[in-house]
Tab-separated table of C-alpha atoms in Angstrom:
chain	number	residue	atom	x	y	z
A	1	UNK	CA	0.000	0.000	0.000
A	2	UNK	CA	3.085	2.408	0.716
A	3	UNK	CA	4.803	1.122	-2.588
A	4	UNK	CA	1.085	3.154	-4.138
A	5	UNK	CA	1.790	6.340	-2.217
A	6	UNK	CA	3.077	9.207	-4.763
A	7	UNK	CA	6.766	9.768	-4.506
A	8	UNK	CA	5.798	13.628	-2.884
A	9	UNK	CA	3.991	12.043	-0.250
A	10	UNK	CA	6.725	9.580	1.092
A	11	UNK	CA	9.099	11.959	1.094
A	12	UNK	CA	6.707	13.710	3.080
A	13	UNK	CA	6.062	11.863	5.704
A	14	UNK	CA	10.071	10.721	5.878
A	15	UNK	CA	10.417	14.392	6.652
A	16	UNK	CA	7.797	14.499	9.548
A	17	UNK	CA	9.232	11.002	10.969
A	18	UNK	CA	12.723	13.448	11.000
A	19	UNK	CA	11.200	15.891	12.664
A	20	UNK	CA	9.382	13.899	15.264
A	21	UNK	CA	12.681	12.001	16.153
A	22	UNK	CA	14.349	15.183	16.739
A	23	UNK	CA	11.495	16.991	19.002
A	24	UNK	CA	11.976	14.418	21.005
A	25	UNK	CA	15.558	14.104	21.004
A	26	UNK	CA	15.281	17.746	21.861
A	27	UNK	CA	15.125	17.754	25.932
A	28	UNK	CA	17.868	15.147	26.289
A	29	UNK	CA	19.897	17.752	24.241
A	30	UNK	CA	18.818	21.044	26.370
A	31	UNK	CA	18.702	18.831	29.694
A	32	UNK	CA	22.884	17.953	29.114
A	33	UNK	CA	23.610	21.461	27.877
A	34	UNK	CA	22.330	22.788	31.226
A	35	UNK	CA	24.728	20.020	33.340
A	36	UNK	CA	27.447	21.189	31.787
A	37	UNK	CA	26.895	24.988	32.258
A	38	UNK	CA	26.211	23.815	36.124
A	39	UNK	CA	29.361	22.274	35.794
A	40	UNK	CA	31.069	24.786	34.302
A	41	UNK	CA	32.286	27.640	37.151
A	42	UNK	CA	30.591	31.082	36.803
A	43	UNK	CA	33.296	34.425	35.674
A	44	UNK	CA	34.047	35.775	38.908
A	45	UNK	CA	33.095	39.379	39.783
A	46	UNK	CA	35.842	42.077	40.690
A	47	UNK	CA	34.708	42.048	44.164
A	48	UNK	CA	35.022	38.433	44.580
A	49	UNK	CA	38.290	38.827	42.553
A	50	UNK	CA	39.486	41.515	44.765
A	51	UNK	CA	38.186	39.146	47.869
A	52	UNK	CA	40.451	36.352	46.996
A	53	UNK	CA	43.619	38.564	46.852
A	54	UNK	CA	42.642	39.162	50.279
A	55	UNK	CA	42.562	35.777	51.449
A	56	UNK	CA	44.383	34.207	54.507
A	57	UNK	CA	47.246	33.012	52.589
A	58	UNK	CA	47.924	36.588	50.781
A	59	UNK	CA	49.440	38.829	53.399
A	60	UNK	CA	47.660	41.897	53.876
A	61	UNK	CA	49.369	45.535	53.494
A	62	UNK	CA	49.944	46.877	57.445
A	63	UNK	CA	47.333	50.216	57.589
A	64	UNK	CA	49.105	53.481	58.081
A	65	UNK	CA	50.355	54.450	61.411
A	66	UNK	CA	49.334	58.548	61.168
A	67	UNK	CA	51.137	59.734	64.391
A	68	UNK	CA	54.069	57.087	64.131
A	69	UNK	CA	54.611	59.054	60.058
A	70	UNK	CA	54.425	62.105	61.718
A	71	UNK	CA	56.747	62.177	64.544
A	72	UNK	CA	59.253	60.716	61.997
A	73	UNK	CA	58.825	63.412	59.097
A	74	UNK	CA	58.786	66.014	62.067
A	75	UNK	CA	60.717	65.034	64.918
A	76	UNK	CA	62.751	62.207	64.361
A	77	UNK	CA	65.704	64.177	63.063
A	78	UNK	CA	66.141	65.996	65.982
A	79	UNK	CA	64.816	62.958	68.973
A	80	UNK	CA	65.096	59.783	69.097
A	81	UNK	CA	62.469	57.864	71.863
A	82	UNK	CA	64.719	55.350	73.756
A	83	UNK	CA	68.235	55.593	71.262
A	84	UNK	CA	70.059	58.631	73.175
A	85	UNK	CA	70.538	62.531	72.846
A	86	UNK	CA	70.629	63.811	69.317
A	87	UNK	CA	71.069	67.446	68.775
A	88	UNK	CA	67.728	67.054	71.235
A	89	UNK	CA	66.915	65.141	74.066
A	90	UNK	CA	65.619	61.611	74.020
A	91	UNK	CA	62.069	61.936	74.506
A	92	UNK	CA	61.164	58.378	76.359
A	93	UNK	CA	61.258	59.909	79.642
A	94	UNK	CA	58.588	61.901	78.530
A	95	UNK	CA	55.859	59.069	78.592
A	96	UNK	CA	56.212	59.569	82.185
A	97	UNK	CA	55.218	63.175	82.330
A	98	UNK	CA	51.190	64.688	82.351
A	99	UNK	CA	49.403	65.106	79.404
A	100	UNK	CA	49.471	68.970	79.797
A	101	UNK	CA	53.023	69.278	80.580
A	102	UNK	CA	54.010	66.932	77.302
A	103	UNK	CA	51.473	68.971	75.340
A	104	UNK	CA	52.741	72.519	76.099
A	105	UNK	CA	56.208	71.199	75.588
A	106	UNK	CA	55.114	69.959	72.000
A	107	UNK	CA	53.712	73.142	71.072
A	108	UNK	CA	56.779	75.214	71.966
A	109	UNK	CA	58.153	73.035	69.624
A	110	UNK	CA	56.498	75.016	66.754
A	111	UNK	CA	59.528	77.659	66.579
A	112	UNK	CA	61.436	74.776	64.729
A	113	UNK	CA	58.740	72.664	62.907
A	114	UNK	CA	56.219	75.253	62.401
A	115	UNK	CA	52.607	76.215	63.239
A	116	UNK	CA	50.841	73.055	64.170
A	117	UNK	CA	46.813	72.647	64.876
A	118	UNK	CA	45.849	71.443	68.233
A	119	UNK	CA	45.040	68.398	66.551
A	120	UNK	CA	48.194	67.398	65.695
A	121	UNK	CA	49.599	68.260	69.127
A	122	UNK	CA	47.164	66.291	70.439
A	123	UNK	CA	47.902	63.398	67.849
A	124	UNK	CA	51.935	63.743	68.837
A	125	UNK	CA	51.095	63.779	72.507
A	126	UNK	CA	48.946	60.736	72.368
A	127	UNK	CA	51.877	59.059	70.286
A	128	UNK	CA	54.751	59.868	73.291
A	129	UNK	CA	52.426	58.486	75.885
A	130	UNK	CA	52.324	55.384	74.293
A	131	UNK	CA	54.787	52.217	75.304
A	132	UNK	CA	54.950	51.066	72.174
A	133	UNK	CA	56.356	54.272	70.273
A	134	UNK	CA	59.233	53.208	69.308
A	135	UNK	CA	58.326	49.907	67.930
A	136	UNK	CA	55.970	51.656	65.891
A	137	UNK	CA	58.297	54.026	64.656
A	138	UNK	CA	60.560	51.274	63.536
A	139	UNK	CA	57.010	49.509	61.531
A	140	UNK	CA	56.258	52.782	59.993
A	141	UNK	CA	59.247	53.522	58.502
A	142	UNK	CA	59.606	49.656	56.962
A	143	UNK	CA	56.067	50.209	55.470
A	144	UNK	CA	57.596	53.997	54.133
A	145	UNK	CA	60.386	52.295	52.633
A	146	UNK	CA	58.529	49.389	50.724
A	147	UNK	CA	55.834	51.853	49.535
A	148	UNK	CA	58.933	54.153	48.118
A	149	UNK	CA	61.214	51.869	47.200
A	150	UNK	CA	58.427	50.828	43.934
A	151	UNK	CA	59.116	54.361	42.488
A	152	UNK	CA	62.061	55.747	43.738
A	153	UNK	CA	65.664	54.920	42.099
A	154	UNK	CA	68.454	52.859	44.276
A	155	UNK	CA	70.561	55.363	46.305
A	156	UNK	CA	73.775	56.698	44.564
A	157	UNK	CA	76.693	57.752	46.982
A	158	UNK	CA	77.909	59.204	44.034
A	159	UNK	CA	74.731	61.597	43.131
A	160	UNK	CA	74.808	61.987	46.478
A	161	UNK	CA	77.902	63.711	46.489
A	162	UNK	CA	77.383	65.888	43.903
A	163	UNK	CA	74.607	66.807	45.197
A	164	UNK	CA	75.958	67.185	48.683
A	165	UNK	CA	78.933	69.543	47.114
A	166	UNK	CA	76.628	71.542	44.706
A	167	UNK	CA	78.300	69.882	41.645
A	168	UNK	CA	74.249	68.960	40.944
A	169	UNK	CA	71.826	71.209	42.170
A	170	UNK	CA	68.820	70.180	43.837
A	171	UNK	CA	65.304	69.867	41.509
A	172	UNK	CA	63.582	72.725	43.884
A	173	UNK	CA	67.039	74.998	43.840
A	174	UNK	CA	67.795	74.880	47.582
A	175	UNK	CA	71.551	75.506	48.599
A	176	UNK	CA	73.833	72.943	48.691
A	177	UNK	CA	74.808	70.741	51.985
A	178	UNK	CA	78.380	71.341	51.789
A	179	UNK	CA	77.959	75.407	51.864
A	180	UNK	CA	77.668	75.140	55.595
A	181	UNK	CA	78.707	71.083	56.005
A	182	UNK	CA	81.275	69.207	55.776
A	183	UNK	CA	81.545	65.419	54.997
A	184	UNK	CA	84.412	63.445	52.815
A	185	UNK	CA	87.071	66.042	53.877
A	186	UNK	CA	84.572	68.596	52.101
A	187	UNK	CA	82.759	71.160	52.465
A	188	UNK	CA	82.152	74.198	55.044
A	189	UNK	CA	82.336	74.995	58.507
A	190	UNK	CA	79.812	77.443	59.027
A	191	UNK	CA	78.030	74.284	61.094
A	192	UNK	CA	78.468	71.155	62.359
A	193	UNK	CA	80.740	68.758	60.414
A	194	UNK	CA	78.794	64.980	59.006
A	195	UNK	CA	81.808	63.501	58.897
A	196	UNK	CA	79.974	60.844	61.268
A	197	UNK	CA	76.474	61.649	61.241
A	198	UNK	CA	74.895	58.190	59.725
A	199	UNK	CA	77.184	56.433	62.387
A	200	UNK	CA	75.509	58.923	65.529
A	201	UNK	CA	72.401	59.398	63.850
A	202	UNK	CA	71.756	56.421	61.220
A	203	UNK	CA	69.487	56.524	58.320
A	204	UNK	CA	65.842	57.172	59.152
A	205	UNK	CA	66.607	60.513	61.592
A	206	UNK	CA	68.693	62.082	58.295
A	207	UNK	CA	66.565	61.171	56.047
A	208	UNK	CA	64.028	63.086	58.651
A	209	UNK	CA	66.691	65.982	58.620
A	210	UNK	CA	67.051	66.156	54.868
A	211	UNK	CA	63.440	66.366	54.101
A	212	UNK	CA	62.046	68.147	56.862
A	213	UNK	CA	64.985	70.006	59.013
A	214	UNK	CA	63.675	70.989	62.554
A	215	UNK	CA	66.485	73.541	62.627
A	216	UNK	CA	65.659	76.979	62.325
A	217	UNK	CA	68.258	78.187	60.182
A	218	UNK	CA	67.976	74.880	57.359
A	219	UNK	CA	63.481	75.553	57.977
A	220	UNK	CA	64.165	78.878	56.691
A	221	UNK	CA	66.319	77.837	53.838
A	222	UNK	CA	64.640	74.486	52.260
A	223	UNK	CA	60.707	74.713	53.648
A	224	UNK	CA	59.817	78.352	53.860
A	225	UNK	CA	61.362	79.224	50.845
A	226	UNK	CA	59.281	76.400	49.079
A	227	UNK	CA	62.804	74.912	48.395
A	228	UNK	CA	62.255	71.400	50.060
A	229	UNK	CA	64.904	68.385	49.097
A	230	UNK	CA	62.942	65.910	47.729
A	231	UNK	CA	62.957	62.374	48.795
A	232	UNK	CA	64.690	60.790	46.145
A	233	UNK	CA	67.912	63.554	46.447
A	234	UNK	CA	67.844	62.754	50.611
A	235	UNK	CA	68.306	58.980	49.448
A	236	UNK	CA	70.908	59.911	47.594
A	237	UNK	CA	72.646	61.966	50.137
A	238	UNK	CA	72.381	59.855	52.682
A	239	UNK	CA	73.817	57.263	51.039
A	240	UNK	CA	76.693	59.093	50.847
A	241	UNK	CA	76.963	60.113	54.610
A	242	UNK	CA	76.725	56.726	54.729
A	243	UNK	CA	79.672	55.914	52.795
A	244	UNK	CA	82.002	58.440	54.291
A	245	UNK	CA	80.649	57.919	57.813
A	246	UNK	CA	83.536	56.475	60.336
A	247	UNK	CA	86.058	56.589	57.518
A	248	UNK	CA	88.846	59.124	58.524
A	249	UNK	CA	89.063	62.399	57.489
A	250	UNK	CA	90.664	63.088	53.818
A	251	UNK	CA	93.874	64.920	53.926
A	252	UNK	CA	92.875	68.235	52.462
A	253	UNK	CA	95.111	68.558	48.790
A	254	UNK	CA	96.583	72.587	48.177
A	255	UNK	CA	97.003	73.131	44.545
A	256	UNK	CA	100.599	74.190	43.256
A	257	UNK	CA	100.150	76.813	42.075
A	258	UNK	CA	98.464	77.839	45.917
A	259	UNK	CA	101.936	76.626	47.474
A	260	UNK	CA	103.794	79.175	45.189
A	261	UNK	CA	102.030	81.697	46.935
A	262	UNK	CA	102.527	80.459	50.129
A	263	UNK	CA	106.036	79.857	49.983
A	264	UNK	CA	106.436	83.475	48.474
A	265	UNK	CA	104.794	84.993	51.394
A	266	UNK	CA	107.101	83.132	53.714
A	267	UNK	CA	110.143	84.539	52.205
A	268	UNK	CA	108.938	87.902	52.203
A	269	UNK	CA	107.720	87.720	56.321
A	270	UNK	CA	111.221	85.828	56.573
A	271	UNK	CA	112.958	89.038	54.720
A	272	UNK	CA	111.061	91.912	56.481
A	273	UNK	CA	111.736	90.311	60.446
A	274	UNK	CA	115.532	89.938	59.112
A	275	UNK	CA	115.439	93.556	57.968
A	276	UNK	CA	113.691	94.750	61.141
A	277	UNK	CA	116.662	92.540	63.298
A	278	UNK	CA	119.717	94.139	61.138
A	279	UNK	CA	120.582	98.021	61.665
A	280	UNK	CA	120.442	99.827	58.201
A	281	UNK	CA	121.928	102.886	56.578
A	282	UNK	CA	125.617	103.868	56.543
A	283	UNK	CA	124.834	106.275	59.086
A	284	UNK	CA	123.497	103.682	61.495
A	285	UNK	CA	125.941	101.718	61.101
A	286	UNK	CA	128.894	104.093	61.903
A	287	UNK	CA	127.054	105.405	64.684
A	288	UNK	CA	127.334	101.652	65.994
A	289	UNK	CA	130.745	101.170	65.835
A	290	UNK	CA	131.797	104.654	67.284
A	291	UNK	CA	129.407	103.026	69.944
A	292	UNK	CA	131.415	100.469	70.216
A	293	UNK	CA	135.081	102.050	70.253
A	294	UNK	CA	133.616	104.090	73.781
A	295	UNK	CA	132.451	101.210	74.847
A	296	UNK	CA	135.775	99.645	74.352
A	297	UNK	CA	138.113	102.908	75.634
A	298	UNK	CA	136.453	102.901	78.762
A	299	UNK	CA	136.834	99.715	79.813
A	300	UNK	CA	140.909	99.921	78.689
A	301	UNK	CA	140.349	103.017	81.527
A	302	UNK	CA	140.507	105.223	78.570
């Protein structure tokens, strides 16, 4: 009866028996598509992203210590809490003093670092009473250093004495170290010599120093006059205090053409106190020896 069927229709209904196989093949097909998108893990988000590089085993950046920065950038190159006398007084004692007395000693303070807002008196007073100061001074300045140390250049003893001696001038145009200092059997005397200072002082206090100077006369001349050294040039130069630290002094070298001078200017004070020892003129010098022929007469009972 099928072999009577026109051609058109059997291809017909071989096309519906298609389709009918496949509608039903159909869920099995949607029903293994969705196991393997449960299978498959879902994009994370940034959050969870940012979530995982906080996990346990990734160690976590230490926050900021605001009062532990800010008795180093102000303070610390004059004080030290619990490492001796600088060119101040160690402050630990003072954790044993009352809050007033500490504060109105902090804020006479401002004649060498500059107005300060009660605020941070009260931050830098709260920071001395603590036990744990120094510690956190010591953790502050780690966490300083690693942030830096991504963007700033290795220290140069050599930049750093060029910079120290003027040879390279600082970026903000503030005078040279080695117009009033000297270090390396150079430089001036107008203050103290740094022949030493990274073994007295060590790194973190002159790095203090060079960026923010507590002195009056260096306040004037790098901060006030908007003519700060910037961070990178104190690496520098400390790294050079650091290499001529505890290394003895360099004998000083006098050009040639300076010991011509010199040895000119001897011979002529040589010359004038011979001249000034020796009677001159004719005159003089008969007058002497008619001197001497009395002299002579009278003791023959002339």
């Amino acid at each position: 009866m099928l072999a009577n069927l026109p051609p058109l229709r059997f291809r017909g209904r071989r096309l519906a028996a298609l389709l009918i196989a496949a509608a039903l093949a159909l869920p099995c097909g949607v029903a293994g598509a969705q196991e393997t998108a449960a299978e498959a893990p879902a994009p994370e988000t940034p959050a969870e992203t940012a979530e995982a590089a906080l996990a346990p085993d990734a160690p976590a950046a230490a926050p900021e210590d605001v009062a532990a920065q800010a008795y180093a950038t102000k303070c610390m190159g004059c004080h030290t809490i619990g490492g001796g006398a600088l060119s101040g007084p160690d402050l630990k004692p003072s954790a044993a003093w009352p809050r007033k007395n500490l504060w109105d000693a902090i804020k006479r303070m401002e004649k060498n670092v500059g107005p300060m807002a009660d605020e941070e008196i009260d931050l830098h007073t709260d920071f001395l009473l603590a036990v744990d100061a120094a510690e956190r001074i010591a953790e502050a300045q780690k966490q300083a250093a690693l942030r830096h140390a991504a963007t700033m250049e290795p220290a140069s003893a050599d930049t750093g004495r060029a910079l120290f001696l003027g040879r390279t001038p600082f970026a903000n145009g503030g005078l040279a170290c080695g117009a009033c200092h000297q270090a390396g059997g150079r430089g001036g005397s107008l203050a103290s010599s740094l022949e030493d200072a990274f073994t007295r002082l060590g790194e973190a206090p002159l790095m203090a120093a060079c960026e923010s100077p507590g002195y009056p006369v260096m306040r004037a001349m790098y901060l006030d006059s908007a003519q700060p050294v910037t961070r990178q040039e104190a690496l520098h130069v400390v790294k050079y205090l650091e290499q001529v630290s505890g290394q003895p002094q360099s004998a000083i070298s006098i050009p040639l053409h300076l010991l011509g001078v010199l040895g000119a200017g001897g011979t002529v004070v040589l010359l004038a106190t011979r001249y000034k020892k020796t009677p001159g003129g004719t005159r003089a010098r008969l007058v002497a020896r008619a001197c001497r022929k009395q002299d002579t007469g009278q003791d023959q009972g002339v």
